[in-house]
Amino acid sequence: MAKKNNTLFVCSSCGYESSGWLGRCPGCSEWNTLVEERVATATPPSQKPSRGGWTGDDAVVSLEDVRSGEEPRFSSGLPELDRVLGGGFVTGSLVLVGGDPGIGKSTLLLQVSHLARAKGEVLYISGEESRSQIRMRAERLGIATSHITLSTQTSFEAAASILAARKPALCIVDSVQTMYSEEITSAPGSVSQVREVTAGLLRLAKSLQITIVLVGHVTKDGAIAGPRVLEHMVDTVLSFEGESSGAFRMLRAIKNRFGAAGELAFFEMTGDGLTEVRNASSLLLADRPMNVPGTAVTAALEGTRPILLEIQALLTPSGYSAPQRLCQGLDRGRVGMLLAVLEKKFSSGINNFDAYVNVVGGVKLTETACDLAILTAVFSSLRDIPVRPGTLVLGEVGLTGEIRPVSQIGRRLTEAARFGFTSCILPGGNKAGLERTRENTVGMPERIYVDTVFEATDILFAPSRKGNTK
Ligand code: TYD
Ligand code: MG
């Protein structure tokens, strides 16, 4: 080739590399995420490999001879965050906190700097805000602690020597996009820079036994490398979600080498920073409309904790040949499948309606255990009949309209009982297991088992139907 190739196109979402620009990344199928980057040549070949994570010692030992034991941990000072982390921060681990800009990552980590039971100094390295800005935020949050030290260094090599000299117990790096390594020629925030910086921080965390929390912005715009390319390198990935216009925030463990992934914690953004929400169900169901069509309540399991969620649906006659299907917090494909089941089984004429389906509170729902609740909310809006009052709906819906069993039903029912639900529609497949394990049924909702969507709708809409026939 005539042209000398010293640039490469790298996907800012998944890290896929290509010699030419492509509109769609073959690695992750995202559009417009490939950005041009210079090939890094400044690193001398004698240096340690930078992308393979940290280099441990050379000794090879038998697995039998390795001493097992709990990793030393310390509390973040926020019990909900500790739960998501699997029991607090592990000493010498690298935690990545990702989220949209403005969601509250810096606020959360400044609060953690203050509250964490780290035995020693907490170093806050900020490339985003000046020292006085951080001080102002700390004053607003009522934080004035002498154990927090600040640095606005953005060079990785300089930050590394600060860490080696001070050996803090906890270090916050805000954010990975502002840090750069002098070894690499591309701009801060580029894929090769964020990868290099993260690999360097991982080596430091392991070798100096410092817990490092790394902030990473996620942007839809592919110009800035998102933390997605870093997920495989770090020990723990926490994702901070929610609508920045609302007060509700969710912190989810996407990956955790030291605990269960999928754990979820709720926070509320107030004038005094973030406060933990222990009882998420009551907040999510607080202003629930009663006795109106188009709403159903289900119990989702996020990690180990059940939460009650309201699903709302609105169906309106469509003016388009291809009706609209809009979902918030739900997988569009899954909702499409449930609408197809509804059409096939009830000949409901649903293709003449636009459908809007929503999980209240900005929560993202991925569990199939909530299928029947989605179907119920849609059916309720379509027929304009409210769902039987005080009833929780659980079950996965199959393509033939059968209701399939869901996992951990006992915990979901206990949460329903706490919130005064008097009855629950459950998959027939769960009956044997549930009746065997739960002798004590006092205070539990009445359990109604169903095997098909027909049985479910007959029970859920029966009383109102009678009322509606004049
Ligand atoms: P921030 O932590 O700066 O977000 P990130 O670091 O993820 O970009 O949070 C910014 C938002 O939080 C901002 O819109 C103001 C709001 N906020 C409060 O509502 N209360 C507070 O006490 C603080 C410090 C911030
Ligand atoms: Mg910030």
XYZ file of C-alpha atoms and ligand atoms in Angstrom:
496
model
C 0.000 0.000 0.000
C 1.260 3.461 -0.801
C -0.091 5.107 2.328
C 1.880 4.578 5.518
C -0.547 3.391 8.146
C 0.254 5.098 11.412
C -3.325 5.670 12.441
C -5.944 3.156 13.438
C -9.701 3.386 13.860
C -10.762 2.194 17.300
C -14.313 1.649 18.551
C -14.862 3.853 21.578
C -17.505 1.506 22.883
C -15.860 -1.927 22.701
C -12.275 -1.273 21.587
C -12.542 -3.005 18.171
C -9.668 -1.957 15.893
C -9.861 -1.456 12.154
C -7.463 -0.024 9.579
C -10.235 1.986 7.923
C -13.305 3.880 9.079
C -16.546 1.954 9.324
C -20.005 3.346 10.024
C -20.981 0.386 12.173
C -18.613 -1.392 14.517
C -18.383 -5.116 13.632
C -17.482 -5.796 17.290
C -20.484 -4.372 19.118
C -22.807 -3.301 16.251
C -22.930 0.298 17.529
C -23.120 3.062 14.940
C -20.624 5.901 14.629
C -18.324 4.773 17.416
C -15.074 4.364 15.444
C -12.589 7.180 16.048
C -9.227 7.706 14.455
C -6.242 7.276 16.745
C -2.529 7.420 16.335
C -0.776 4.145 16.805
C 1.171 4.380 20.039
C 4.890 4.073 19.380
C 6.430 5.938 22.289
C 6.417 2.977 24.713
C 9.813 1.257 24.665
C 9.408 -2.451 23.919
C 11.384 -3.338 27.037
C 8.575 -2.029 29.239
C 6.048 -4.267 30.860
C 3.018 -5.169 28.758
C 0.431 -2.503 29.349
C -2.736 -4.182 28.220
C -2.512 -7.504 29.954
C -3.362 -6.129 33.377
C -0.910 -6.112 36.247
C 2.126 -8.349 36.402
C 2.326 -10.457 39.539
C 5.359 -12.461 40.677
C 6.893 -15.243 38.587
C 6.466 -18.126 41.021
C 4.133 -20.940 39.969
C 2.472 -22.663 42.922
C 0.102 -25.535 43.408
C -3.510 -24.496 43.923
C -3.596 -26.658 47.050
C -0.815 -24.630 48.643
C -2.486 -21.294 48.159
C -3.918 -19.967 51.390
C -7.546 -19.028 51.023
C -9.224 -16.457 53.157
C -11.420 -13.425 53.079
C -9.968 -10.434 51.291
C -9.395 -7.559 53.696
C -12.207 -5.061 53.262
C -13.284 -1.726 54.682
C -16.670 -0.060 54.721
C -17.505 2.781 52.343
C -19.586 4.315 55.117
C -22.754 3.834 53.053
C -24.355 0.446 53.847
C -26.162 0.325 50.520
C -22.929 0.891 48.596
C -21.222 -1.756 50.743
C -23.933 -4.233 49.783
C -23.442 -3.515 46.062
C -19.683 -3.967 46.482
C -20.232 -7.340 48.139
C -19.376 -6.154 51.659
C -17.320 -2.976 51.298
C -14.190 -2.004 49.368
C -11.558 -4.715 48.957
C -8.083 -3.458 49.797
C -5.979 -3.224 46.653
C -8.869 -3.426 44.184
C -9.749 -1.176 41.266
C -13.389 -0.097 41.076
C -14.789 1.674 38.037
C -17.842 3.901 38.551
C -19.488 4.714 35.228
C -22.431 6.953 34.445
C -23.751 9.850 32.415
C -22.199 13.267 33.100
C -24.072 15.112 35.855
C -25.622 11.983 37.373
C -23.794 12.448 40.699
C -20.588 10.400 40.536
C -18.345 13.114 41.999
C -20.900 13.854 44.710
C -21.117 10.205 45.727
C -17.348 9.741 45.812
C -16.706 12.903 47.789
C -19.237 11.639 50.344
C -17.486 8.266 50.340
C -14.108 9.978 50.856
C -15.567 11.492 54.000
C -17.443 8.457 55.314
C -15.184 5.557 54.327
C -13.631 3.653 57.187
C -10.319 3.509 55.338
C -7.476 3.380 57.802
C -5.427 6.279 56.542
C -5.417 9.059 54.018
C -8.036 9.413 51.260
C -6.519 10.998 48.174
C -8.912 12.644 45.722
C -7.332 13.221 42.313
C -9.561 15.441 40.218
C -8.851 16.432 36.651
C -12.326 17.835 36.263
C -12.703 20.430 38.983
C -10.361 22.879 40.671
C -9.446 22.543 44.343
C -11.726 25.431 45.301
C -14.652 23.901 43.410
C -14.195 20.663 45.334
C -13.924 22.594 48.582
C -17.163 24.424 47.793
C -18.916 21.154 47.075
C -17.520 19.671 50.284
C -18.887 22.636 52.244
C -22.296 22.190 50.654
C -22.211 18.544 51.654
C -21.045 19.432 55.168
C -17.706 17.667 54.742
C -14.588 19.073 56.315
C -12.228 16.271 57.094
C -8.509 16.488 57.475
C -7.904 12.951 56.220
C -8.956 13.942 52.656
C -6.120 15.274 50.472
C -6.588 16.771 47.027
C -4.585 16.715 43.852
C -5.441 18.116 40.432
C -2.716 16.185 38.644
C -3.763 14.751 35.278
C -0.512 13.072 34.253
C -0.630 9.403 35.100
C 3.104 9.184 35.748
C 2.977 12.129 38.181
C -0.108 10.692 39.910
C 1.672 7.332 40.201
C 4.633 8.889 42.004
C 2.249 10.741 44.370
C 0.549 7.425 45.144
C 3.850 5.633 45.674
C 5.075 8.384 47.999
C 1.915 8.870 50.073
C 0.415 5.353 49.962
C -3.147 6.463 50.769
C -5.675 3.860 51.905
C -8.209 4.967 49.311
C -7.713 6.944 46.131
C -10.449 8.456 43.946
C -9.515 9.296 40.366
C -12.097 11.644 38.815
C -12.130 10.939 35.882
C -10.329 8.452 33.630
C -11.090 10.666 30.622
C -9.005 13.538 31.997
C -5.915 11.461 32.816
C -3.183 10.923 30.268
C -0.025 8.883 30.092
C 3.101 10.625 28.825
C 4.071 7.379 27.124
C 1.298 7.708 24.586
C 0.885 10.421 22.002
C -2.904 10.424 21.588
C -5.169 12.904 23.386
C -6.607 12.353 26.896
C -9.911 10.511 26.686
C -8.936 8.487 23.611
C -9.283 4.723 23.730
C -5.557 4.024 23.958
C -5.097 6.626 26.713
C -7.923 5.393 28.938
C -6.747 1.821 28.475
C -3.146 2.679 29.328
C -4.136 4.741 32.377
C -6.482 2.031 33.669
C -3.891 -0.725 33.227
C -1.367 1.464 35.071
C -3.792 2.137 37.929
C -4.552 -1.570 38.222
C -0.827 -2.326 38.593
C -0.539 0.373 41.259
C -3.609 -0.836 43.156
C -2.236 -4.392 43.329
C 1.392 -3.581 44.016
C 0.817 -0.825 46.610
C -2.388 -2.362 48.061
C -4.342 0.845 47.530
C -8.054 0.737 46.774
C -8.595 2.928 43.733
C -11.992 4.159 42.563
C -11.960 5.321 38.988
C -14.715 7.517 37.545
C -15.657 7.104 33.888
C -18.199 9.088 31.931
C -20.384 7.209 29.513
C -21.422 9.240 26.527
C -23.631 8.205 23.649
C -21.462 10.330 21.403
C -18.500 8.146 20.416
C -15.974 10.999 20.683
C -15.017 10.098 24.247
C -14.070 6.550 25.095
C -16.624 5.108 27.465
C -15.816 2.773 30.354
C -17.133 -0.115 28.259
C -13.637 -0.659 26.874
C -12.313 -0.893 30.430
C -14.795 -3.322 31.916
C -12.664 -6.412 31.420
C -9.610 -4.830 33.077
C -10.953 -3.657 36.412
C -12.119 -5.722 39.409
C -15.525 -4.140 39.851
C -17.733 -2.080 37.566
C -20.500 -0.019 39.125
C -22.966 1.780 36.931
C -24.736 4.893 38.186
C -28.091 5.182 36.455
C -31.216 7.296 36.580
C -32.620 10.377 34.950
C -30.513 13.368 35.930
C -33.671 15.528 35.903
C -35.271 13.340 38.593
C -34.033 12.785 42.133
C -33.866 9.004 41.954
C -30.529 7.274 41.277
C -29.578 3.613 41.004
C -26.172 2.098 41.529
C -25.753 -1.316 39.935
C -22.844 -3.771 40.067
C -22.308 -4.868 36.469
C -19.207 -6.890 37.239
C -17.707 -7.824 40.580
C -14.726 -10.083 41.158
C -15.380 -9.885 44.906
C -19.128 -10.322 45.132
C -22.359 -10.890 43.247
C -23.020 -8.931 40.103
C -26.458 -7.452 39.558
C -26.831 -5.998 43.083
C -28.729 -2.727 43.015
C -28.879 0.171 45.474
C -31.126 3.216 45.394
C -30.138 6.768 46.222
C -31.936 10.082 46.233
C -30.256 13.341 45.200
C -31.107 16.008 47.737
C -29.781 19.459 48.495
C -27.311 17.819 50.897
C -25.977 15.280 48.452
C -27.014 11.689 47.952
C -28.978 9.850 50.608
C -29.591 6.125 50.681
C -33.066 4.787 50.040
C -33.518 1.592 52.038
C -37.122 1.089 51.132
C -37.196 1.502 47.375
C -40.551 -0.218 46.885
C -42.436 2.327 48.965
C -40.897 5.215 47.029
C -41.594 3.587 43.681
C -45.211 2.810 44.525
C -45.861 6.053 46.415
C -48.151 7.904 44.008
C -49.580 4.909 42.273
C -52.969 5.546 40.702
C -55.615 3.161 42.032
C -58.443 1.598 40.081
C -57.487 3.009 36.709
C -56.807 0.995 33.554
C -53.270 0.483 32.227
C -51.256 -0.272 35.360
C -50.001 -3.480 36.973
C -47.586 -4.154 39.830
C -44.936 -6.841 39.836
C -41.979 -7.842 42.020
C -38.591 -7.802 40.326
C -35.468 -9.256 41.828
C -32.457 -7.002 41.499
C -29.469 -8.904 42.810
C -30.661 -10.365 46.069
C -33.297 -7.759 46.828
C -36.901 -7.812 45.642
C -38.482 -4.505 44.591
C -42.059 -3.799 43.719
C -42.469 -2.003 40.420
C -45.414 -0.489 38.652
C -45.704 -1.053 34.910
C -47.872 1.340 32.948
C -49.227 0.992 29.449
C -51.149 3.373 27.248
C -52.755 2.240 24.018
C -54.199 4.781 21.624
C -55.643 4.326 18.122
C -52.806 4.664 15.655
C -52.745 6.994 12.691
C -49.840 5.156 11.107
C -49.722 2.034 8.985
C -46.883 0.815 11.221
C -48.064 1.582 14.777
C -45.675 3.118 17.326
C -44.084 0.946 20.001
C -42.363 3.035 22.652
C -40.871 1.540 25.818
C -39.056 3.025 28.772
C -37.050 0.772 31.043
C -38.047 -2.322 29.064
C -36.592 -4.251 26.169
C -38.478 -3.232 23.039
C -38.106 -6.675 21.492
C -39.594 -8.366 24.559
C -42.565 -5.979 24.639
C -43.069 -6.586 20.902
C -43.181 -10.316 21.570
C -45.759 -9.908 24.334
C -47.927 -7.734 22.095
C -47.748 -10.452 19.434
C -48.870 -13.091 21.953
C -51.761 -10.829 22.943
C -52.781 -10.365 19.323
C -52.617 -14.066 18.541
C -54.460 -15.257 21.634
C -57.117 -12.593 21.972
C -57.392 -11.310 18.372
C -57.256 -7.951 20.055
C -56.616 -5.790 16.983
C -53.550 -4.431 18.758
C -51.916 -3.575 15.450
C -54.306 -0.647 15.102
C -52.989 0.879 18.322
C -49.863 2.791 19.279
C -48.435 1.298 22.468
C -46.451 3.156 25.137
C -45.108 0.943 27.909
C -43.190 2.298 30.847
C -41.603 1.193 34.143
C -42.315 3.877 36.733
C -39.339 5.560 38.434
C -36.807 5.220 35.602
C -35.891 1.662 36.641
C -34.581 -0.643 33.924
C -36.207 -4.053 33.958
C -34.590 -7.046 32.296
C -36.284 -9.925 34.090
C -38.663 -12.154 32.179
C -40.520 -12.759 35.465
C -42.259 -9.450 34.761
C -43.703 -10.512 31.378
C -47.176 -11.220 32.684
C -47.324 -7.814 34.387
C -46.446 -6.067 31.115
C -49.068 -8.081 29.283
C -51.612 -7.308 32.013
C -50.975 -3.556 31.867
C -51.324 -3.554 28.072
C -54.495 -5.662 28.172
C -55.939 -3.401 30.863
C -55.345 -0.281 28.758
C -56.595 -1.954 25.598
C -59.884 -3.057 27.158
C -60.064 -0.002 29.431
C -60.634 -2.122 32.542
C -58.616 -1.706 35.769
C -56.715 -4.706 37.126
C -58.230 -6.520 40.118
C -57.255 -4.352 43.125
C -54.510 -5.364 45.559
C -53.130 -7.981 43.170
C -49.509 -8.544 42.292
C -48.689 -10.196 38.959
C -45.761 -12.577 38.412
C -44.818 -14.911 35.575
C -42.893 -15.352 32.381
C -44.990 -15.582 29.211
C -44.078 -18.082 26.497
C -44.880 -17.779 22.798
C -47.860 -20.117 23.027
C -49.375 -18.058 25.802
C -48.256 -20.395 28.569
C -47.128 -18.980 31.918
C -43.718 -20.211 32.983
C -42.355 -20.403 36.523
C -40.122 -17.681 37.996
C -37.233 -17.947 40.438
C -37.110 -17.037 44.149
C -40.841 -16.570 44.386
C -40.885 -16.661 48.201
C -38.852 -13.473 48.523
C -41.029 -11.663 46.015
C -44.154 -12.697 47.918
C -42.718 -11.538 51.230
C -42.073 -8.088 49.751
C -45.640 -8.047 48.363
C -46.990 -8.936 51.788
C -45.048 -6.084 53.384
C -46.836 -3.653 51.114
C -50.293 -4.976 51.766
C -50.989 -6.896 48.571
C -53.841 -9.278 49.280
C -53.494 -11.609 46.325
C -50.922 -12.681 43.783
C -51.180 -14.249 40.344
C -48.455 -16.887 40.097
C -47.290 -19.434 37.530
C -48.740 -22.912 38.085
C -45.222 -24.313 37.729
C -44.228 -22.661 40.995
C -47.008 -24.301 43.022
C -45.274 -27.493 44.092
C -42.087 -25.770 45.233
C -43.845 -22.949 47.006
C -46.439 -24.989 48.868
C -43.745 -27.364 50.079
C -41.410 -24.742 51.493
C -43.919 -22.333 52.973
C -45.952 -23.945 55.706
C -46.559 -20.662 57.392
C -48.934 -18.782 55.163
C -50.238 -16.319 57.725
C -50.060 -12.772 56.431
C -49.042 -13.862 52.945
C -51.102 -12.771 49.923
C -53.642 -15.241 48.568
C -51.894 -17.312 45.891
C -53.728 -17.854 42.617
C -51.940 -20.190 40.204
C -52.421 -19.846 36.457
C -51.032 -21.771 33.480
C -52.112 -19.675 30.513
C -52.683 -16.016 29.685
C -56.431 -16.792 29.390
C -56.622 -17.953 32.996
C -54.631 -14.932 34.115
C -56.806 -12.358 32.343
C -60.013 -14.129 33.443
C -59.009 -13.706 37.078
C -57.392 -10.287 36.801
C -60.297 -8.635 35.027
C -63.265 -10.698 36.142
C -64.885 -8.480 38.815
C -64.567 -5.270 36.819
C -65.931 -6.963 33.735
C -69.091 -7.834 35.585
C -69.303 -4.266 36.782
C -68.910 -2.952 33.278
C -71.707 -4.937 31.710
C -74.730 -2.750 31.997
P -21.928 15.524 40.002
O -21.556 14.731 41.196
O -21.084 16.697 39.661
O -22.066 14.617 38.710
P -20.950 13.832 37.882
O -19.696 13.846 38.673
O -21.558 12.471 37.702
O -20.813 14.536 36.574
O -23.427 15.947 40.243
C -23.924 17.036 39.630
C -25.397 17.235 39.898
O -25.790 16.960 41.215
C -25.698 18.668 39.652
O -26.709 18.735 38.673
C -26.141 19.226 40.953
C -26.561 18.019 41.730
N -26.325 18.142 43.174
C -27.387 18.180 44.050
O -28.564 18.142 43.641
N -27.163 18.250 45.406
C -25.914 18.309 45.925
O -25.758 18.369 47.163
C -24.811 18.262 45.012
C -23.410 18.329 45.506
C -25.059 18.167 43.650
Mg -17.931 14.839 38.189
